[in-house]
C-alpha positions as a printed Julia matrix, in Angstrom:
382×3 Matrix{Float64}:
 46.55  153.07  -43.31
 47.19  149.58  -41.61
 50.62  148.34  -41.65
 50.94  144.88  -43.1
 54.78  144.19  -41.81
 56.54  143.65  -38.42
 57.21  147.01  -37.18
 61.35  148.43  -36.53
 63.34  146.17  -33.76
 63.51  150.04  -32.14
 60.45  150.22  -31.85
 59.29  146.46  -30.8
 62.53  145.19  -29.14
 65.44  143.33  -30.07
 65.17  142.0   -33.72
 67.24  138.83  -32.69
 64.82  137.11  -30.8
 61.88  138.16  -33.15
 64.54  136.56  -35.96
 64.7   133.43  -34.09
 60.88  132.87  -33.04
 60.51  133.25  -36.81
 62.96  130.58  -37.69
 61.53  128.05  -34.86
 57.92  128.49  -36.3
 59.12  128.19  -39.92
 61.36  124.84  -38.83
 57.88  123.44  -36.9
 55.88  124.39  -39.53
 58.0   122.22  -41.78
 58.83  119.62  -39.84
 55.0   118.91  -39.11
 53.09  120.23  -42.54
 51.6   122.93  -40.81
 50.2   126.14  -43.55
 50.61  128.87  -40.85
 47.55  130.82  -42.72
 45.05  128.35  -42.43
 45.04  128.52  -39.01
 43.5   131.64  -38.64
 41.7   131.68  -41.99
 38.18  131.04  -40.16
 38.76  134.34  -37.23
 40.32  137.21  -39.65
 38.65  140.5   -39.65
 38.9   143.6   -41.94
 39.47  147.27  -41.26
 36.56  148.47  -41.83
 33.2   148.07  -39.82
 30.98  147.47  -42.89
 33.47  144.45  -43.63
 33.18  143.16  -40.19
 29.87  141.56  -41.48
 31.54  139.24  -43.98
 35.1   139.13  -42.76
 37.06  137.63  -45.6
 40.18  138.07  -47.55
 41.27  140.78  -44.66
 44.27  139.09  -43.15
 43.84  140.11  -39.91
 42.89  138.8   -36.4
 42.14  140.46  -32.88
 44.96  140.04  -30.55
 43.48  137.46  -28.19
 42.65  135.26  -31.2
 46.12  135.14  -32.6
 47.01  134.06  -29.15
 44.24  131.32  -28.48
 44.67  129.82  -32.27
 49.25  130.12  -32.24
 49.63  126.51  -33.56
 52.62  125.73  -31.39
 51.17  126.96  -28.55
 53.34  123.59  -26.62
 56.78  124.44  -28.02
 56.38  128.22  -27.4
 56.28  129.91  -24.39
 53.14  132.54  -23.88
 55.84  135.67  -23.68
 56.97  134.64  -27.1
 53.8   134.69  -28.36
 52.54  137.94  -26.88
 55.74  139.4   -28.5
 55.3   137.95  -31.65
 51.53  139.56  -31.92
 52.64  142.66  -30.55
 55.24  142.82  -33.24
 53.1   142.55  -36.09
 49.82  144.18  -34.86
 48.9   147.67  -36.16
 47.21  150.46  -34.55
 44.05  149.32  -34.15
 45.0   145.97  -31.89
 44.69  143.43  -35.31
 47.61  141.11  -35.68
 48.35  140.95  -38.99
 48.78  137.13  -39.68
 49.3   137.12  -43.33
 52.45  139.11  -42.48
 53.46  136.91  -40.38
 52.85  133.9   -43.1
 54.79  135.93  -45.7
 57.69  136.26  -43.36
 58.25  132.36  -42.48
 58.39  131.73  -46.21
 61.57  134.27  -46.55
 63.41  132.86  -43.1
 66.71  130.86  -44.01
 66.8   128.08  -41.83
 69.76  125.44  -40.58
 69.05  121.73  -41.48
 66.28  120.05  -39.93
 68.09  116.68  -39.51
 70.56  118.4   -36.67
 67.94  120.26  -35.08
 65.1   117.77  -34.73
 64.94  113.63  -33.78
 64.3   111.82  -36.43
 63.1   107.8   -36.73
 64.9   106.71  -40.07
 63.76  102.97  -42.08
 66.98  101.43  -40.73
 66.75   97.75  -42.54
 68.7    94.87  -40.64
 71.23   92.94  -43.04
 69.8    89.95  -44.09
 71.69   86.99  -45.58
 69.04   84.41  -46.12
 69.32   82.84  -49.57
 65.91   82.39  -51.27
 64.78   79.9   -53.72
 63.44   82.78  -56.35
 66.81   83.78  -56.35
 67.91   81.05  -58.6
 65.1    81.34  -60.91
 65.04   83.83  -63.8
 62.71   86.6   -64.62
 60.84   84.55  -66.79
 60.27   81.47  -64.76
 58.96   83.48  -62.19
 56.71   85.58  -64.76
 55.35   82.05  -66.65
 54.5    80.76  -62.99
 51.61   83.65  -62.44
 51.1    83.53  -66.07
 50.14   79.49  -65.14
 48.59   80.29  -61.97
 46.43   83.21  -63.37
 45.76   81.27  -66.3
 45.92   84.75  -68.41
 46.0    84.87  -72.02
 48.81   87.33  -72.89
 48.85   87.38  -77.23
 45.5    88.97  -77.94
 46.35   92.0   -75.06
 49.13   93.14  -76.9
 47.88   92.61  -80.57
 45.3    95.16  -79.15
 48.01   97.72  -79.07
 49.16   96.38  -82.4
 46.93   96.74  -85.17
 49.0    95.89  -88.37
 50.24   92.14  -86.47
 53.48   93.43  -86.63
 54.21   91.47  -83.43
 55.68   94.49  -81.83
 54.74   97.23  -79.26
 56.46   99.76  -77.06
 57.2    99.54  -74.04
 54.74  101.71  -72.06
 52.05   99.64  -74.04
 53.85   96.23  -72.25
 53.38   97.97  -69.04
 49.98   98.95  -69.72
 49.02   95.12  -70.85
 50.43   93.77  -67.66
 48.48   96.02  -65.66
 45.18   95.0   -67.23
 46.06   91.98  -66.07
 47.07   92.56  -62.84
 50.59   91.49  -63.48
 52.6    94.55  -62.15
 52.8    94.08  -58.36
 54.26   90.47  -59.3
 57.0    92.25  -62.03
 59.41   94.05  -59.91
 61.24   96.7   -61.98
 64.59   94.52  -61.99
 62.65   91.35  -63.25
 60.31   94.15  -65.52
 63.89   95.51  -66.8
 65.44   92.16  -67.46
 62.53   91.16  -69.65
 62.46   94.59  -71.55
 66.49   93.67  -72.67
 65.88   90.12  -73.4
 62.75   90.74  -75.95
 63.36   94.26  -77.06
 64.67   94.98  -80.85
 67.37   97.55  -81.56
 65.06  100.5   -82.33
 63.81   99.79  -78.93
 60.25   97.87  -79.62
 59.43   95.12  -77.8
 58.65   91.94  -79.72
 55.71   90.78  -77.79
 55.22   87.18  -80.38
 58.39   86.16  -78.61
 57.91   86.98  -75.37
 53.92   84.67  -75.55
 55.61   81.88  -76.92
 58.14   82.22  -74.11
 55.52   82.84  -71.31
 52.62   80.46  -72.56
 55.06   77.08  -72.64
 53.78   75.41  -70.42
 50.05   75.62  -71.78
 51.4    73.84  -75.21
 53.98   72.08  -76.94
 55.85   73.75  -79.81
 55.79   71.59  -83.02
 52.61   69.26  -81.49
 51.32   69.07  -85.14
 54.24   67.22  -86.55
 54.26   64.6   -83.67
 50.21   63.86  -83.49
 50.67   61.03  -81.17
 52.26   63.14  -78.24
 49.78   63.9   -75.71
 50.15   67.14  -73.46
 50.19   66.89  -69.93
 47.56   69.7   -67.95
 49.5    71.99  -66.0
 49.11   71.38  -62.2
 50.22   73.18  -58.79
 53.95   72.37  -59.6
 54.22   74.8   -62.5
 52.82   77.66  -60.45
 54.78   76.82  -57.54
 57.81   78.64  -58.38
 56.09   81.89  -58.39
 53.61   81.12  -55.34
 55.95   79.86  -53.07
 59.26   81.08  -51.88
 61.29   79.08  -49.47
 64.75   80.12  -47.28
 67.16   77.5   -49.17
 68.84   75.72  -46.63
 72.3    75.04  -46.56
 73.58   74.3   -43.29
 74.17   70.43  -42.23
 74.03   71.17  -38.61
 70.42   73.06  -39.26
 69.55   70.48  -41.44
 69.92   68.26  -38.79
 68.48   69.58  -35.91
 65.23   70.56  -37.73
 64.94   66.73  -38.75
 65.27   65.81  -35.03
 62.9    68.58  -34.06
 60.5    66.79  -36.32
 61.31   63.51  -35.22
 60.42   64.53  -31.35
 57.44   66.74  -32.35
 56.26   63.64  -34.32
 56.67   61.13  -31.53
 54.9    63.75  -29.04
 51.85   63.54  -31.19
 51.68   60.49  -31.71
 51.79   59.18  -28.2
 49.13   62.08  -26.96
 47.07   61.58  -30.01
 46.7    65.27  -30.35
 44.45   66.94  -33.13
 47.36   69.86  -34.77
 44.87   70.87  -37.62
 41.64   72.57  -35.68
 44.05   74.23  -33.44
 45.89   76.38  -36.28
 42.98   76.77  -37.96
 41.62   79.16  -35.46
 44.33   81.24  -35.71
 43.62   81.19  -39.57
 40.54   83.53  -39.69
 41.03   84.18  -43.34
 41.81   80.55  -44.37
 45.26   81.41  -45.73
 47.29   78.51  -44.76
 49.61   80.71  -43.56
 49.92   81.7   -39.77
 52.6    84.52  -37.96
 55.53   83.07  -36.08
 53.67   84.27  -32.54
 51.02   82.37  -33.7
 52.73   79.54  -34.21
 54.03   79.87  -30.83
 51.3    80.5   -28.99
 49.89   77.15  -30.79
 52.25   75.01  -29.75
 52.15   76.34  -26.17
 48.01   75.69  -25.99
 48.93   71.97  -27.21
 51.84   71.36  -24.57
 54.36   71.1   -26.69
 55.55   74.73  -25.97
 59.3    75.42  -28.48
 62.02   77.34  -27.41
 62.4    80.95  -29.52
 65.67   79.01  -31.32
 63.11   75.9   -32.43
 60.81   78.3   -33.41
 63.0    79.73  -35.56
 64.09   76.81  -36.87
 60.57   76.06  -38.12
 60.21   79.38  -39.54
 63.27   78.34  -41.68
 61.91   75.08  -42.72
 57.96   76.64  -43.74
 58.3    80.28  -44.13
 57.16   80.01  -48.29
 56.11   83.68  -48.96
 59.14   85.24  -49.28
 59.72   86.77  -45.28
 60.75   85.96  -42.16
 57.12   86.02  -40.79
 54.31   83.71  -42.61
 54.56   79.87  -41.59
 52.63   77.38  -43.63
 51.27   75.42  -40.92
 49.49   73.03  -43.77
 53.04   71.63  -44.63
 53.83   71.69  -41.13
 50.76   69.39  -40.18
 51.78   66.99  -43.12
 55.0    66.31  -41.91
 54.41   65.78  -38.11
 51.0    64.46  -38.01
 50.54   62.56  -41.7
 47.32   60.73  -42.81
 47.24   57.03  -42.56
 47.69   55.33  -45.76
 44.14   54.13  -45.52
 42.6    57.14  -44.94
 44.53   58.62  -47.93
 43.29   55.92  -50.16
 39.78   56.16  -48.76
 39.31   59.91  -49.74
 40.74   59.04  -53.34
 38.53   56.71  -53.89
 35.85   58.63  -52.79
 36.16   61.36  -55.75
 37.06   58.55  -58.09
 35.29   56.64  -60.98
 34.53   52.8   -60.15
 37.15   51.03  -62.25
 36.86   47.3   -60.99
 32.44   47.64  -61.94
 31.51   45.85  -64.86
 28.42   47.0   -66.43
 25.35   44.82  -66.38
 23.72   46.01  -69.66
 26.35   47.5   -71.91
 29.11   46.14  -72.72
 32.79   48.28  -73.64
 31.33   49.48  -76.99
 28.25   50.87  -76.22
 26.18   47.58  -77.12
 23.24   45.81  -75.49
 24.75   42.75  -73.51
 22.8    39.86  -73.85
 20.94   38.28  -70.17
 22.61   34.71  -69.5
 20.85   31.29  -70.88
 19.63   30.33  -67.6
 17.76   33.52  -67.09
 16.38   33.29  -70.14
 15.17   29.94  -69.86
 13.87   30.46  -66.29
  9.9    30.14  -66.44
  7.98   32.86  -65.46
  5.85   32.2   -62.08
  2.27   31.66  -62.11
């Protein structure tokens, strides 16, 4: 009968170094998600000769193919390997590779963090203040509510079949991923929001939370006061959640970032240069947004080519997404290189109604107006 186990260190050699080829393959394996097995899964053979047509399930490989298919063929050297089949082959020359599987599960290894490099998420310390840090959970929530123009109440009084006006709180998570709220809720702001609307039996009261989110949609009350007109929500009440800025709070960078302006400004002006087309070939997806690099490299094409500390200093001033790295160049083109006042009022009232145009046949209420006397009168050519 085959063997299926690594034979006695008397008979095969010293059973220290089989020990530690064991532990190094174990430790690779690992290290790099390797199933020992599998490699050899496609070449095994079984004992018998009938079996060799359908070689499954036998566990065993010929010598030379343990060799040629020894996963760590780079860390090992070829005399290790050679021992390793020799120790676990059988009488017949087969290597017995299942063995040698079972045997790296039971190997006690040291820790891997000693033994092996490793390339840890090291984070640098960052002390930028943001704006969103000053704004609650729920101003930043009723921003995407505004900007996604969602309807929140008749989600959850899906999940809330008597009108109770309560739910739990997997069923608040499951409403704000139908609609596609969740990657904008981090769990702190998610958590926050839970306390605030949640009862003492632990339900959340989802009537208070609407009338919280949807506020700026209506006006509480509106029926007592008939004569108060709502105002349509616009870009600023989804700004706080679109857009977050690095507050700034130094004078002296105050300063120099104004006379950065001021001297980009002046530089434009004077070589009538065109900012606009130039960023917005770096803008492939029409984001408004550009890298830093980017930025650089634009400013270099145009001659006006910023030191790495100025560029930074413009990343402070229209970096809007929350990182060090997007730059809304759109802002940035606003403030060096504004419209003319002419042009600004051209393009309104292109989109606008006349309001200066009296009408010829109508008159305010709807009426026919009357031609003049003299038109009347005129006599009709013969």
């Amino acid at each position: 009968m085959a063997s299926s186990g690594p034979l006695p260190a008397s008979e095969r050699g010293p059973g220290r170094r089989l020990q530690q080829i064991l532990e190094r393959i174990a430790m690779l394996c690992k290290i790099r998600g390797v199933t020992f097995r599998t490699c050899y899964a496609d070449f095994e053979r079984a004992p018998s000769l009938s079996a060799r047509i359908s070689p499954r399930q036998s566990g065993k490989v010929t010598r030379s193919q343990f060799v040629r298919l020894f996963p760590f063929s780079s860390a090992f050297r070829t005399e290790d390997v050679e021992f390793l089949a020799e120790a676990f082959s059988n009488e017949n020359g087969d290597v017995n590779y299942v063995a040698v599987y079972e045997q790296l599960g039971d190997v006690p290894f040291a820790n891997t963090d000693s033994m092996f490099a490793r390339s840890d998420l090291v984070l640098k310390p960052d002390s930028t203040e943001w704006t969103h840090s000053k704004l609650t959970p729920m101003d930043r929530l009723r921003s995407k509510v505004v900007e996604k123009r969602v309807r929140l109440m008749e989600h959850f009084q899906s999940f809330d079949a008597l009108r109770k006006g309560t739910c739990t709180l997997s069923q608040v998570k499951a409403v704000f991923t139908i609609l596609d709220l969740t990657k904008e809720i981090p769990r702190d702001d998610f958590e926050a929001i839970a306390l605030r609307f949640s009862r003492a039996d632990g339900l959340f009261q989802y009537r208070d939370f609407c009338a919280e989110a949807d506020r700026d949609f209506t006006t509480p009350g509106l029926e007592k006061n008939p004569l108060i007109s709502v105002a349509m929500v616009d870009s600023s009440f989804s700004s706080p959640g679109r857009r977050n800025r690095i507050t700034i709070t130094s004078s002296a960078e105050a300063a120099a970032i104004d006379a950065l302006h001021s001297r980009l400004h002046s530089k434009i002006k004077k070589n009538r240069i065109l900012l606009l087309p130039a960023f917005q070939d770096m803008d492939k997806n029409k984001r408004g947004h550009i890298s830093k690099s980017q930025f650089s490299r634009v400013m270099a094409q145009l001659h006006l080519g910023l030191s790495v500390a100025e560029v930074e200093l413009m990343g402070a001033a229209y970096c809007d997404l929350g990182n060090h790295i997007d730059l809304n160049y759109i802002e940035f083109c606003q403030r060096i290189d504004p419209p003319e006042e002419g042009t600004v009022a051209a393009a309104v009232a292109l989109v606008s109604p006349r309001k200066d145009a009296t009408p010829k046949y109508f008159n305010a209420m709807g009426g026919i107006r009357p031609l003049d006397r003299e038109f009347r009168l005129m006599p009709l050519a013969h």
